[in-house]
Amino acid sequence: MNQSVMPSYGRTDVAFERGDGPYLFSDDGRKFLDFGAGIAVTALGHNHPKLVTALTEQAGKLWHTSNLYNISLQQRLADRLVANSFADTVFFCNSGAESVEASIKLMRKYHSASGNPQRYRMISFEGSFHGRTLATVAAGANDAHRAGFGPTVDGFDHVAFGNINEVRHAVSAETAGIMIEPVQGEGGIRPADPEFLRDLRALCDEEGLLLMFDEVQTGVGRTGKLWAYEWSGVAPDVMSSAKALGGGFPIGACLATEEAAKGIVPGTHGSTFGGNPLAAACANAVLDVLLEDGFLANVLKMGQLVNDELKRVIGDHSNVIESVRGAGMMWGMKCVVPNGDLVANAFDHGLLTVPAGENVVRFLPPLIVTQDHIHEAVGIIDACCKELES
Ligand SMILES: *Cc1c(COP(=O)(O)O)cnc(C)c1O
């Protein structure tokens, strides 16, 4: 087998050559309904005309200058993210892991700048995923992501997802902050109880800790609000974003309050590419669409249809799928059969889904799907269930 691409992935044997809205077309002539969206990335589907225009127009003007100079499109993007979130300030990078890494560094630096350099440890959660860099695999809960890559970066204490007493007990004089996904994505679409997020906020306020939400997967409209934290009624001090932010063009962002970011001064952190003109043009175009009146309301409405329809189907096939959970356009089907069997069967029927932890199959449709796309996808799941139970 040709291994010129390093075999870090077990790949499905297909290559796509063209996309159109929620559909992908493979080079061997097959058509797929893409309810994986490149793992919650292509939120506006493929080849969205506004994204294509934004990218190609910018490509004809200017690609990259570095962050040694002002970048007006990056400034505009930051202004809009600030205007539409809890944050006062934004750092740009190129991926989810980098946005989490920046968040961790910012939280440590905050305490150091506050005269408490001994506060460097983060509390994170069982089932969590925060990326694949050395610090983010240490923050995440997956042992396989750390095995053989030691020594593991020090400073992460894992507790049960949803248990405020365990969190309280884990706080020490060395704790800097708490990091959590409002809905665990890779872990199996496990939504945090809004009450739990409020308890974390209160605990952080009591103890002088920073609260960080990893919204790399949940953010940018995925749960039907621009940010998933809006469901909880409390805001974090720090938040990571990436995946859908550029609609498929790589860009990440660490958003923070002015206070939380007070240690980040010139020379403390950086990125060569972060928020370059091409990436910022794409992300601005994504926001143009997402912030249009009624766009997110429609995501919620369509998301509810996904939930209702999946629940109707699994009612008849509880020996294949036992439950559905999630929010907005982020749904997980907890399987009875191995989740890989459902993913493979759906693929054979022309539907792309994504597996996750806890034997879950993820539905992460682009946010632009219509009733017809949803009925088509759920019809395929119905057909898969019939095949898998026979
Ligand atoms: C995908 C993901 C990451 C990592 O993003 P990359 O772009 O792959 O580095 C981090 N946190 C969460 C919650 C994610 O879903």
Tab-separated table of C-alpha atoms and ligand atoms in Angstrom:
chain	number	residue	atom	x	y	z
A	1	MET	CA	0.000	0.000	0.000
A	2	ASN	CA	1.200	3.504	-0.856
A	3	GLN	CA	1.924	5.309	2.393
A	4	SER	CA	3.234	8.594	1.066
A	5	VAL	CA	0.473	10.069	3.225
A	6	MET	CA	1.361	9.094	6.789
A	7	PRO	CA	-1.232	6.547	7.902
A	8	SER	CA	-2.545	8.383	10.977
A	9	TYR	CA	-6.122	7.871	9.762
A	10	GLY	CA	-8.147	4.797	8.939
A	11	ARG	CA	-9.855	6.197	5.876
A	12	THR	CA	-13.001	5.214	4.012
A	13	ASP	CA	-12.004	4.365	0.443
A	14	VAL	CA	-13.590	7.244	-1.434
A	15	ALA	CA	-12.364	10.579	-2.779
A	16	PHE	CA	-14.643	13.501	-3.482
A	17	GLU	CA	-14.077	15.849	-6.383
A	18	ARG	CA	-16.979	18.273	-6.142
A	19	GLY	CA	-19.523	19.557	-3.679
A	20	ASP	CA	-22.826	21.358	-4.008
A	21	GLY	CA	-24.730	22.491	-0.921
A	22	PRO	CA	-25.206	19.411	1.293
A	23	TYR	CA	-24.097	17.015	-1.471
A	24	LEU	CA	-20.700	15.581	-2.364
A	25	PHE	CA	-19.758	13.833	-5.598
A	26	SER	CA	-17.013	11.223	-5.670
A	27	ASP	CA	-14.519	10.755	-8.463
A	28	ASP	CA	-16.129	7.400	-9.289
A	29	GLY	CA	-19.474	9.064	-9.957
A	30	ARG	CA	-21.360	8.518	-6.696
A	31	LYS	CA	-23.477	11.170	-4.950
A	32	PHE	CA	-23.547	11.506	-1.165
A	33	LEU	CA	-25.651	13.527	1.230
A	34	ASP	CA	-23.058	15.023	3.583
A	35	PHE	CA	-24.401	14.937	7.150
A	36	GLY	CA	-20.874	14.979	8.575
A	37	ALA	CA	-19.978	18.374	7.087
A	38	GLY	CA	-16.265	17.597	7.281
A	39	ILE	CA	-16.727	17.119	11.060
A	40	ALA	CA	-18.895	20.191	11.714
A	41	VAL	CA	-16.796	22.418	9.446
A	42	THR	CA	-18.724	23.132	6.231
A	43	ALA	CA	-21.612	24.805	8.044
A	44	LEU	CA	-22.871	26.510	4.888
A	45	GLY	CA	-22.508	23.377	2.786
A	46	HIS	CA	-20.156	23.039	-0.153
A	47	ASN	CA	-19.463	25.784	-2.692
A	48	HIS	CA	-21.722	28.337	-1.026
A	49	PRO	CA	-21.803	31.210	-3.553
A	50	LYS	CA	-21.053	33.857	-0.913
A	51	LEU	CA	-18.028	31.925	0.362
A	52	VAL	CA	-16.754	31.234	-3.141
A	53	THR	CA	-17.043	34.933	-3.993
A	54	ALA	CA	-15.366	36.046	-0.761
A	55	LEU	CA	-12.466	33.620	-1.219
A	56	THR	CA	-11.871	34.237	-4.926
A	57	GLU	CA	-12.169	38.024	-4.665
A	58	GLN	CA	-9.698	38.070	-1.790
A	59	ALA	CA	-7.405	35.631	-3.637
A	60	GLY	CA	-7.100	38.199	-6.408
A	61	LYS	CA	-6.079	40.943	-3.971
A	62	LEU	CA	-3.929	39.704	-1.104
A	63	TRP	CA	-3.343	36.364	0.629
A	64	HIS	CA	-0.938	36.893	3.459
A	65	THR	CA	1.086	39.582	5.165
A	66	SER	CA	1.858	38.141	8.672
A	67	ASN	CA	0.717	39.659	11.929
A	68	LEU	CA	3.572	42.168	11.933
A	69	TYR	CA	1.100	44.535	10.237
A	70	ASN	CA	-2.538	45.503	10.651
A	71	ILE	CA	-4.938	43.214	8.801
A	72	SER	CA	-8.194	45.071	8.272
A	73	LEU	CA	-10.294	41.989	7.503
A	74	GLN	CA	-9.003	40.362	10.705
A	75	GLN	CA	-9.862	43.523	12.649
A	76	ARG	CA	-13.372	43.495	11.175
A	77	LEU	CA	-13.785	39.810	12.058
A	78	ALA	CA	-12.640	40.428	15.630
A	79	ASP	CA	-15.004	43.403	15.985
A	80	ARG	CA	-17.908	41.243	14.841
A	81	LEU	CA	-17.010	38.295	17.082
A	82	VAL	CA	-16.759	40.689	20.024
A	83	ALA	CA	-20.086	42.328	19.122
A	84	ASN	CA	-21.725	38.898	18.980
A	85	SER	CA	-20.307	37.190	22.066
A	86	PHE	CA	-19.260	37.742	25.687
A	87	ALA	CA	-15.715	38.531	24.559
A	88	ASP	CA	-13.762	41.795	24.452
A	89	THR	CA	-10.791	40.544	22.459
A	90	VAL	CA	-9.802	37.775	20.016
A	91	PHE	CA	-6.569	35.962	19.083
A	92	PHE	CA	-6.533	34.228	15.686
A	93	CYS	CA	-4.852	30.960	14.772
A	94	ASN	CA	-5.442	28.147	12.284
A	95	SER	CA	-7.085	25.205	14.005
A	96	GLY	CA	-9.120	24.028	16.937
A	97	ALA	CA	-6.181	22.614	18.871
A	98	GLU	CA	-4.303	25.898	18.511
A	99	SER	CA	-7.323	27.840	19.757
A	100	VAL	CA	-7.488	25.592	22.832
A	101	GLU	CA	-3.721	25.802	23.287
A	102	ALA	CA	-3.984	29.610	23.160
A	103	SER	CA	-6.772	29.443	25.747
A	104	ILE	CA	-4.665	27.329	28.091
A	105	LYS	CA	-1.679	29.644	27.727
A	106	LEU	CA	-3.873	32.718	28.258
A	107	MET	CA	-5.370	31.221	31.453
A	108	ARG	CA	-1.953	30.400	32.865
A	109	LYS	CA	-0.643	33.831	31.913
A	110	TYR	CA	-3.622	35.535	33.571
A	111	HIS	CA	-2.731	34.064	36.949
A	112	SER	CA	0.954	34.708	36.445
A	113	ALA	CA	0.206	38.350	35.577
A	114	SER	CA	-2.045	38.486	38.669
A	115	GLY	CA	0.883	37.493	40.884
A	116	ASN	CA	-0.234	33.859	41.229
A	117	PRO	CA	2.115	31.877	38.977
A	118	GLN	CA	1.471	28.786	41.128
A	119	ARG	CA	-2.010	28.655	39.620
A	120	TYR	CA	-1.348	26.704	36.421
A	121	ARG	CA	-3.528	23.574	36.580
A	122	MET	CA	-6.739	23.107	34.579
A	123	ILE	CA	-9.676	20.959	35.527
A	124	SER	CA	-11.043	19.138	32.480
A	125	PHE	CA	-13.530	16.328	32.023
A	126	GLU	CA	-13.838	12.648	31.350
A	127	GLY	CA	-15.033	12.100	27.796
A	128	SER	CA	-13.582	15.411	26.621
A	129	PHE	CA	-11.660	16.125	23.426
A	130	HIS	CA	-9.609	19.285	22.974
A	131	GLY	CA	-7.249	18.541	20.078
A	132	ARG	CA	-4.013	16.729	19.231
A	133	THR	CA	-1.171	18.975	20.367
A	134	LEU	CA	0.827	17.905	23.416
A	135	ALA	CA	-1.083	20.165	25.812
A	136	THR	CA	-4.498	19.513	24.295
A	137	VAL	CA	-4.107	15.713	24.432
A	138	ALA	CA	-3.180	16.186	28.083
A	139	ALA	CA	-6.347	18.246	28.565
A	140	GLY	CA	-8.464	15.664	26.733
A	141	ALA	CA	-9.601	12.423	28.267
A	142	ASN	CA	-8.567	9.912	25.618
A	143	ASP	CA	-5.662	7.738	26.860
A	144	ALA	CA	-5.017	6.449	23.333
A	145	HIS	CA	-4.238	9.998	22.204
A	146	ARG	CA	-1.461	10.191	24.826
A	147	ALA	CA	-0.024	6.680	24.682
A	148	GLY	CA	3.574	6.711	23.524
A	149	PHE	CA	3.729	10.489	23.326
A	150	GLY	CA	4.961	11.017	26.868
A	151	PRO	CA	5.916	12.638	29.048
A	152	THR	CA	2.400	14.042	29.174
A	153	VAL	CA	2.183	17.809	29.669
A	154	ASP	CA	1.621	18.422	33.350
A	155	GLY	CA	-1.261	20.424	34.737
A	156	PHE	CA	-4.551	18.737	33.862
A	157	ASP	CA	-6.904	17.142	36.381
A	158	HIS	CA	-9.785	15.092	34.987
A	159	VAL	CA	-13.112	14.772	36.749
A	160	ALA	CA	-16.502	13.258	35.890
A	161	PHE	CA	-18.520	15.237	33.331
A	162	GLY	CA	-21.459	16.804	35.138
A	163	ASN	CA	-20.443	16.225	38.752
A	164	ILE	CA	-20.033	19.593	40.507
A	165	ASN	CA	-18.916	18.015	43.783
A	166	GLU	CA	-16.024	16.267	42.066
A	167	VAL	CA	-15.062	19.554	40.455
A	168	ARG	CA	-15.216	21.341	43.790
A	169	HIS	CA	-12.953	18.699	45.367
A	170	ALA	CA	-10.480	18.930	42.510
A	171	VAL	CA	-9.915	22.670	43.006
A	172	SER	CA	-6.606	23.359	44.734
A	173	ALA	CA	-4.343	26.347	45.360
A	174	GLU	CA	-2.738	25.465	41.998
A	175	THR	CA	-5.917	25.520	39.929
A	176	ALA	CA	-6.039	28.162	37.181
A	177	GLY	CA	-9.294	27.316	35.465
A	178	ILE	CA	-11.901	24.876	34.263
A	179	MET	CA	-12.221	23.831	30.620
A	180	ILE	CA	-15.327	22.196	29.210
A	181	GLU	CA	-17.179	21.534	25.968
A	182	PRO	CA	-20.801	22.702	26.433
A	183	VAL	CA	-21.724	19.644	24.355
A	184	GLN	CA	-19.034	16.975	24.169
A	185	GLY	CA	-18.579	16.267	20.466
A	186	GLU	CA	-15.993	13.523	19.962
A	187	GLY	CA	-17.061	12.080	23.303
A	188	GLY	CA	-20.468	11.206	21.868
A	189	ILE	CA	-22.710	14.332	21.711
A	190	ARG	CA	-23.077	14.615	25.467
A	191	PRO	CA	-24.702	17.940	26.355
A	192	ALA	CA	-23.674	19.417	29.696
A	193	ASP	CA	-26.632	20.188	31.941
A	194	PRO	CA	-27.124	24.002	31.804
A	195	GLU	CA	-27.369	23.882	35.602
A	196	PHE	CA	-23.905	22.295	35.714
A	197	LEU	CA	-22.461	25.093	33.565
A	198	ARG	CA	-24.049	27.658	35.886
A	199	ASP	CA	-22.547	25.846	38.890
A	200	LEU	CA	-19.119	25.930	37.217
A	201	ARG	CA	-19.507	29.672	36.630
A	202	ALA	CA	-20.377	30.228	40.285
A	203	LEU	CA	-17.488	28.041	41.446
A	204	CYS	CA	-15.010	29.916	39.237
A	205	ASP	CA	-16.272	33.256	40.571
A	206	GLU	CA	-15.982	32.013	44.162
A	207	GLU	CA	-12.468	30.638	43.722
A	208	GLY	CA	-11.007	33.243	41.355
A	209	LEU	CA	-10.696	30.701	38.517
A	210	LEU	CA	-11.185	31.256	34.793
A	211	LEU	CA	-13.950	29.384	33.016
A	212	MET	CA	-13.107	28.248	29.495
A	213	PHE	CA	-15.623	26.791	27.042
A	214	ASP	CA	-14.231	24.784	24.148
A	215	GLU	CA	-16.705	25.689	21.399
A	216	VAL	CA	-14.570	24.442	18.520
A	217	GLN	CA	-17.370	22.035	17.556
A	218	THR	CA	-20.443	23.601	19.223
A	219	GLY	CA	-19.824	27.193	18.120
A	220	VAL	CA	-20.649	29.173	14.984
A	221	GLY	CA	-24.312	28.175	14.917
A	222	ARG	CA	-23.972	24.422	15.321
A	223	THR	CA	-26.426	24.200	18.232
A	224	GLY	CA	-28.878	26.706	16.736
A	225	LYS	CA	-27.443	29.658	18.625
A	226	LEU	CA	-24.241	31.379	17.540
A	227	TRP	CA	-22.523	29.937	20.640
A	228	ALA	CA	-23.713	26.952	22.675
A	229	TYR	CA	-23.026	28.772	25.955
A	230	GLU	CA	-26.031	31.006	25.182
A	231	TRP	CA	-28.283	28.069	26.120
A	232	SER	CA	-26.925	28.090	29.677
A	233	GLY	CA	-27.452	31.752	30.543
A	234	VAL	CA	-23.827	32.062	31.696
A	235	ALA	CA	-20.757	33.119	29.756
A	236	PRO	CA	-17.178	31.871	29.990
A	237	ASP	CA	-14.074	34.051	30.434
A	238	VAL	CA	-12.310	32.324	27.557
A	239	MET	CA	-13.613	30.415	24.538
A	240	SER	CA	-12.042	28.500	21.679
A	241	SER	CA	-13.560	28.451	18.212
A	242	ALA	CA	-12.512	26.884	14.913
A	243	LYS	CA	-14.135	24.180	12.753
A	244	ALA	CA	-17.065	26.071	11.125
A	245	LEU	CA	-15.546	29.521	11.625
A	246	GLY	CA	-14.056	29.638	8.126
A	247	GLY	CA	-16.708	27.473	6.478
A	248	GLY	CA	-13.954	25.071	5.368
A	249	PHE	CA	-11.022	27.463	5.216
A	250	PRO	CA	-8.753	26.804	8.223
A	251	ILE	CA	-9.047	29.432	10.948
A	252	GLY	CA	-9.277	29.280	14.725
A	253	ALA	CA	-9.893	31.880	17.384
A	254	CYS	CA	-9.438	32.300	21.112
A	255	LEU	CA	-12.014	34.747	22.477
A	256	ALA	CA	-11.637	36.266	25.936
A	257	THR	CA	-12.697	39.022	28.247
A	258	GLU	CA	-10.281	41.921	28.583
A	259	GLU	CA	-9.547	40.852	32.169
A	260	ALA	CA	-8.796	37.211	31.272
A	261	ALA	CA	-6.505	38.347	28.434
A	262	LYS	CA	-4.631	40.888	30.527
A	263	GLY	CA	-1.382	38.879	30.425
A	264	ILE	CA	-1.283	38.773	26.634
A	265	VAL	CA	0.895	41.712	25.622
A	266	PRO	CA	3.178	42.104	22.568
A	267	GLY	CA	5.613	39.214	22.305
A	268	THR	CA	3.751	36.765	24.539
A	269	HIS	CA	1.913	34.679	21.930
A	270	GLY	CA	1.711	34.538	18.158
A	271	SER	CA	0.941	32.789	14.908
A	272	THR	CA	2.449	33.331	11.463
A	273	PHE	CA	-0.721	32.551	9.546
A	274	GLY	CA	-3.391	33.281	12.181
A	275	GLY	CA	-6.245	35.388	10.797
A	276	ASN	CA	-4.553	36.121	7.473
A	277	PRO	CA	-6.537	37.992	4.802
A	278	LEU	CA	-7.778	34.849	3.020
A	279	ALA	CA	-8.944	33.166	6.235
A	280	ALA	CA	-10.495	36.357	7.587
A	281	ALA	CA	-12.344	36.984	4.323
A	282	CYS	CA	-13.887	33.514	4.525
A	283	ALA	CA	-14.842	33.835	8.196
A	284	ASN	CA	-16.418	37.252	7.589
A	285	ALA	CA	-18.487	35.718	4.788
A	286	VAL	CA	-19.603	32.903	7.125
A	287	LEU	CA	-20.733	35.510	9.658
A	288	ASP	CA	-22.524	37.487	6.935
A	289	VAL	CA	-24.761	34.466	6.348
A	290	LEU	CA	-25.108	33.272	9.946
A	291	LEU	CA	-26.038	36.706	11.267
A	292	GLU	CA	-28.716	37.275	8.604
A	293	ASP	CA	-32.133	37.760	10.170
A	294	GLY	CA	-33.859	34.421	10.639
A	295	PHE	CA	-30.904	32.190	9.691
A	296	LEU	CA	-30.314	30.711	13.135
A	297	ALA	CA	-34.066	30.530	13.832
A	298	ASN	CA	-34.330	28.324	10.762
A	299	VAL	CA	-31.413	26.179	11.966
A	300	LEU	CA	-33.322	25.593	15.194
A	301	LYS	CA	-36.490	24.728	13.332
A	302	MET	CA	-34.728	22.306	10.975
A	303	GLY	CA	-32.751	20.867	13.878
A	304	GLN	CA	-35.978	20.129	15.703
A	305	LEU	CA	-37.192	18.289	12.609
A	306	VAL	CA	-33.998	16.184	12.599
A	307	ASN	CA	-34.595	15.272	16.226
A	308	ASP	CA	-38.318	14.507	15.762
A	309	GLU	CA	-37.721	12.419	12.658
A	310	LEU	CA	-34.837	10.440	14.134
A	311	LYS	CA	-36.867	9.744	17.262
A	312	ARG	CA	-39.773	8.539	15.117
A	313	VAL	CA	-37.506	6.155	13.206
A	314	ILE	CA	-35.681	4.726	16.194
A	315	GLY	CA	-39.014	4.118	17.907
A	316	ASP	CA	-39.426	1.254	15.422
A	317	HIS	CA	-35.789	0.126	15.591
A	318	SER	CA	-34.759	0.300	19.212
A	319	ASN	CA	-32.665	-2.827	18.705
A	320	VAL	CA	-30.394	-0.799	16.361
A	321	ILE	CA	-30.430	2.728	17.860
A	322	GLU	CA	-31.435	3.268	21.478
A	323	SER	CA	-31.645	7.056	21.775
A	324	VAL	CA	-31.024	10.447	20.170
A	325	ARG	CA	-29.440	13.401	21.969
A	326	GLY	CA	-28.042	16.816	21.151
A	327	ALA	CA	-29.206	20.289	20.202
A	328	GLY	CA	-29.702	22.417	17.107
A	329	MET	CA	-27.902	20.672	14.245
A	330	MET	CA	-25.699	18.521	16.462
A	331	TRP	CA	-27.276	15.120	17.062
A	332	GLY	CA	-25.932	11.823	18.295
A	333	MET	CA	-27.600	8.468	17.790
A	334	LYS	CA	-26.566	6.105	20.552
A	335	CYS	CA	-26.380	2.731	18.867
A	336	VAL	CA	-27.079	-0.794	20.031
A	337	VAL	CA	-25.242	-2.259	17.035
A	338	PRO	CA	-21.581	-1.169	16.665
A	339	ASN	CA	-21.656	2.495	15.543
A	340	GLY	CA	-19.174	1.709	12.759
A	341	ASP	CA	-21.734	-0.675	11.219
A	342	LEU	CA	-24.315	2.117	10.987
A	343	VAL	CA	-21.760	4.602	9.591
A	344	ALA	CA	-20.665	2.046	6.950
A	345	ASN	CA	-24.220	1.061	6.063
A	346	ALA	CA	-25.305	4.698	5.733
A	347	PHE	CA	-22.256	5.328	3.531
A	348	ASP	CA	-23.309	2.468	1.241
A	349	HIS	CA	-26.710	4.178	0.980
A	350	GLY	CA	-25.070	7.534	0.090
A	351	LEU	CA	-25.216	9.244	3.474
A	352	LEU	CA	-22.122	10.541	5.299
A	353	THR	CA	-22.160	10.535	9.116
A	354	VAL	CA	-19.388	10.633	11.721
A	355	PRO	CA	-18.753	8.144	14.530
A	356	ALA	CA	-18.109	9.362	18.093
A	357	GLY	CA	-17.447	7.984	21.572
A	358	GLU	CA	-19.991	5.979	23.587
A	359	ASN	CA	-20.964	4.041	20.437
A	360	VAL	CA	-22.619	7.123	18.951
A	361	VAL	CA	-23.152	8.106	15.311
A	362	ARG	CA	-23.127	11.864	14.763
A	363	PHE	CA	-25.477	13.787	12.515
A	364	LEU	CA	-23.770	17.139	11.821
A	365	PRO	CA	-25.615	18.423	8.755
A	366	PRO	CA	-24.663	21.707	7.159
A	367	LEU	CA	-26.814	24.442	8.689
A	368	ILE	CA	-28.415	25.150	5.292
A	369	VAL	CA	-30.298	21.842	4.986
A	370	THR	CA	-33.988	21.898	4.080
A	371	GLN	CA	-36.832	19.590	5.078
A	372	ASP	CA	-36.238	17.557	1.918
A	373	HIS	CA	-32.595	16.890	2.799
A	374	ILE	CA	-33.598	15.893	6.306
A	375	HIS	CA	-36.281	13.507	5.073
A	376	GLU	CA	-33.793	12.015	2.613
A	377	ALA	CA	-31.196	11.456	5.370
A	378	VAL	CA	-33.644	10.055	7.903
A	379	GLY	CA	-35.121	7.802	5.206
A	380	ILE	CA	-31.641	6.357	4.707
A	381	ILE	CA	-31.223	5.820	8.456
A	382	ASP	CA	-34.581	4.022	8.435
A	383	ALA	CA	-33.402	1.766	5.595
A	384	CYS	CA	-30.101	1.105	7.411
A	385	CYS	CA	-31.970	0.122	10.570
A	386	LYS	CA	-34.084	-2.364	8.629
A	387	GLU	CA	-30.949	-3.922	7.131
A	388	LEU	CA	-29.003	-3.960	10.372
A	389	GLU	CA	-31.749	-5.636	12.384
A	390	SER	CA	-32.294	-8.422	9.840
B	1	LIG	C1	-12.229	19.250	16.648
B	1	LIG	C2	-12.054	19.761	18.019
B	1	LIG	C3	-10.818	20.267	18.466
B	1	LIG	C4	-9.571	20.205	17.625
B	1	LIG	O1	-9.674	20.914	16.431
B	1	LIG	P1	-8.535	20.742	15.293
B	1	LIG	O2	-8.917	21.774	14.282
B	1	LIG	O3	-8.642	19.338	14.784
B	1	LIG	O4	-7.235	21.002	15.912
B	1	LIG	C5	-10.755	20.796	19.731
B	1	LIG	N1	-11.831	20.823	20.530
B	1	LIG	C6	-13.030	20.347	20.138
B	1	LIG	C7	-14.196	20.430	21.065
B	1	LIG	C8	-13.180	19.788	18.878
B	1	LIG	O5	-14.354	19.285	18.505
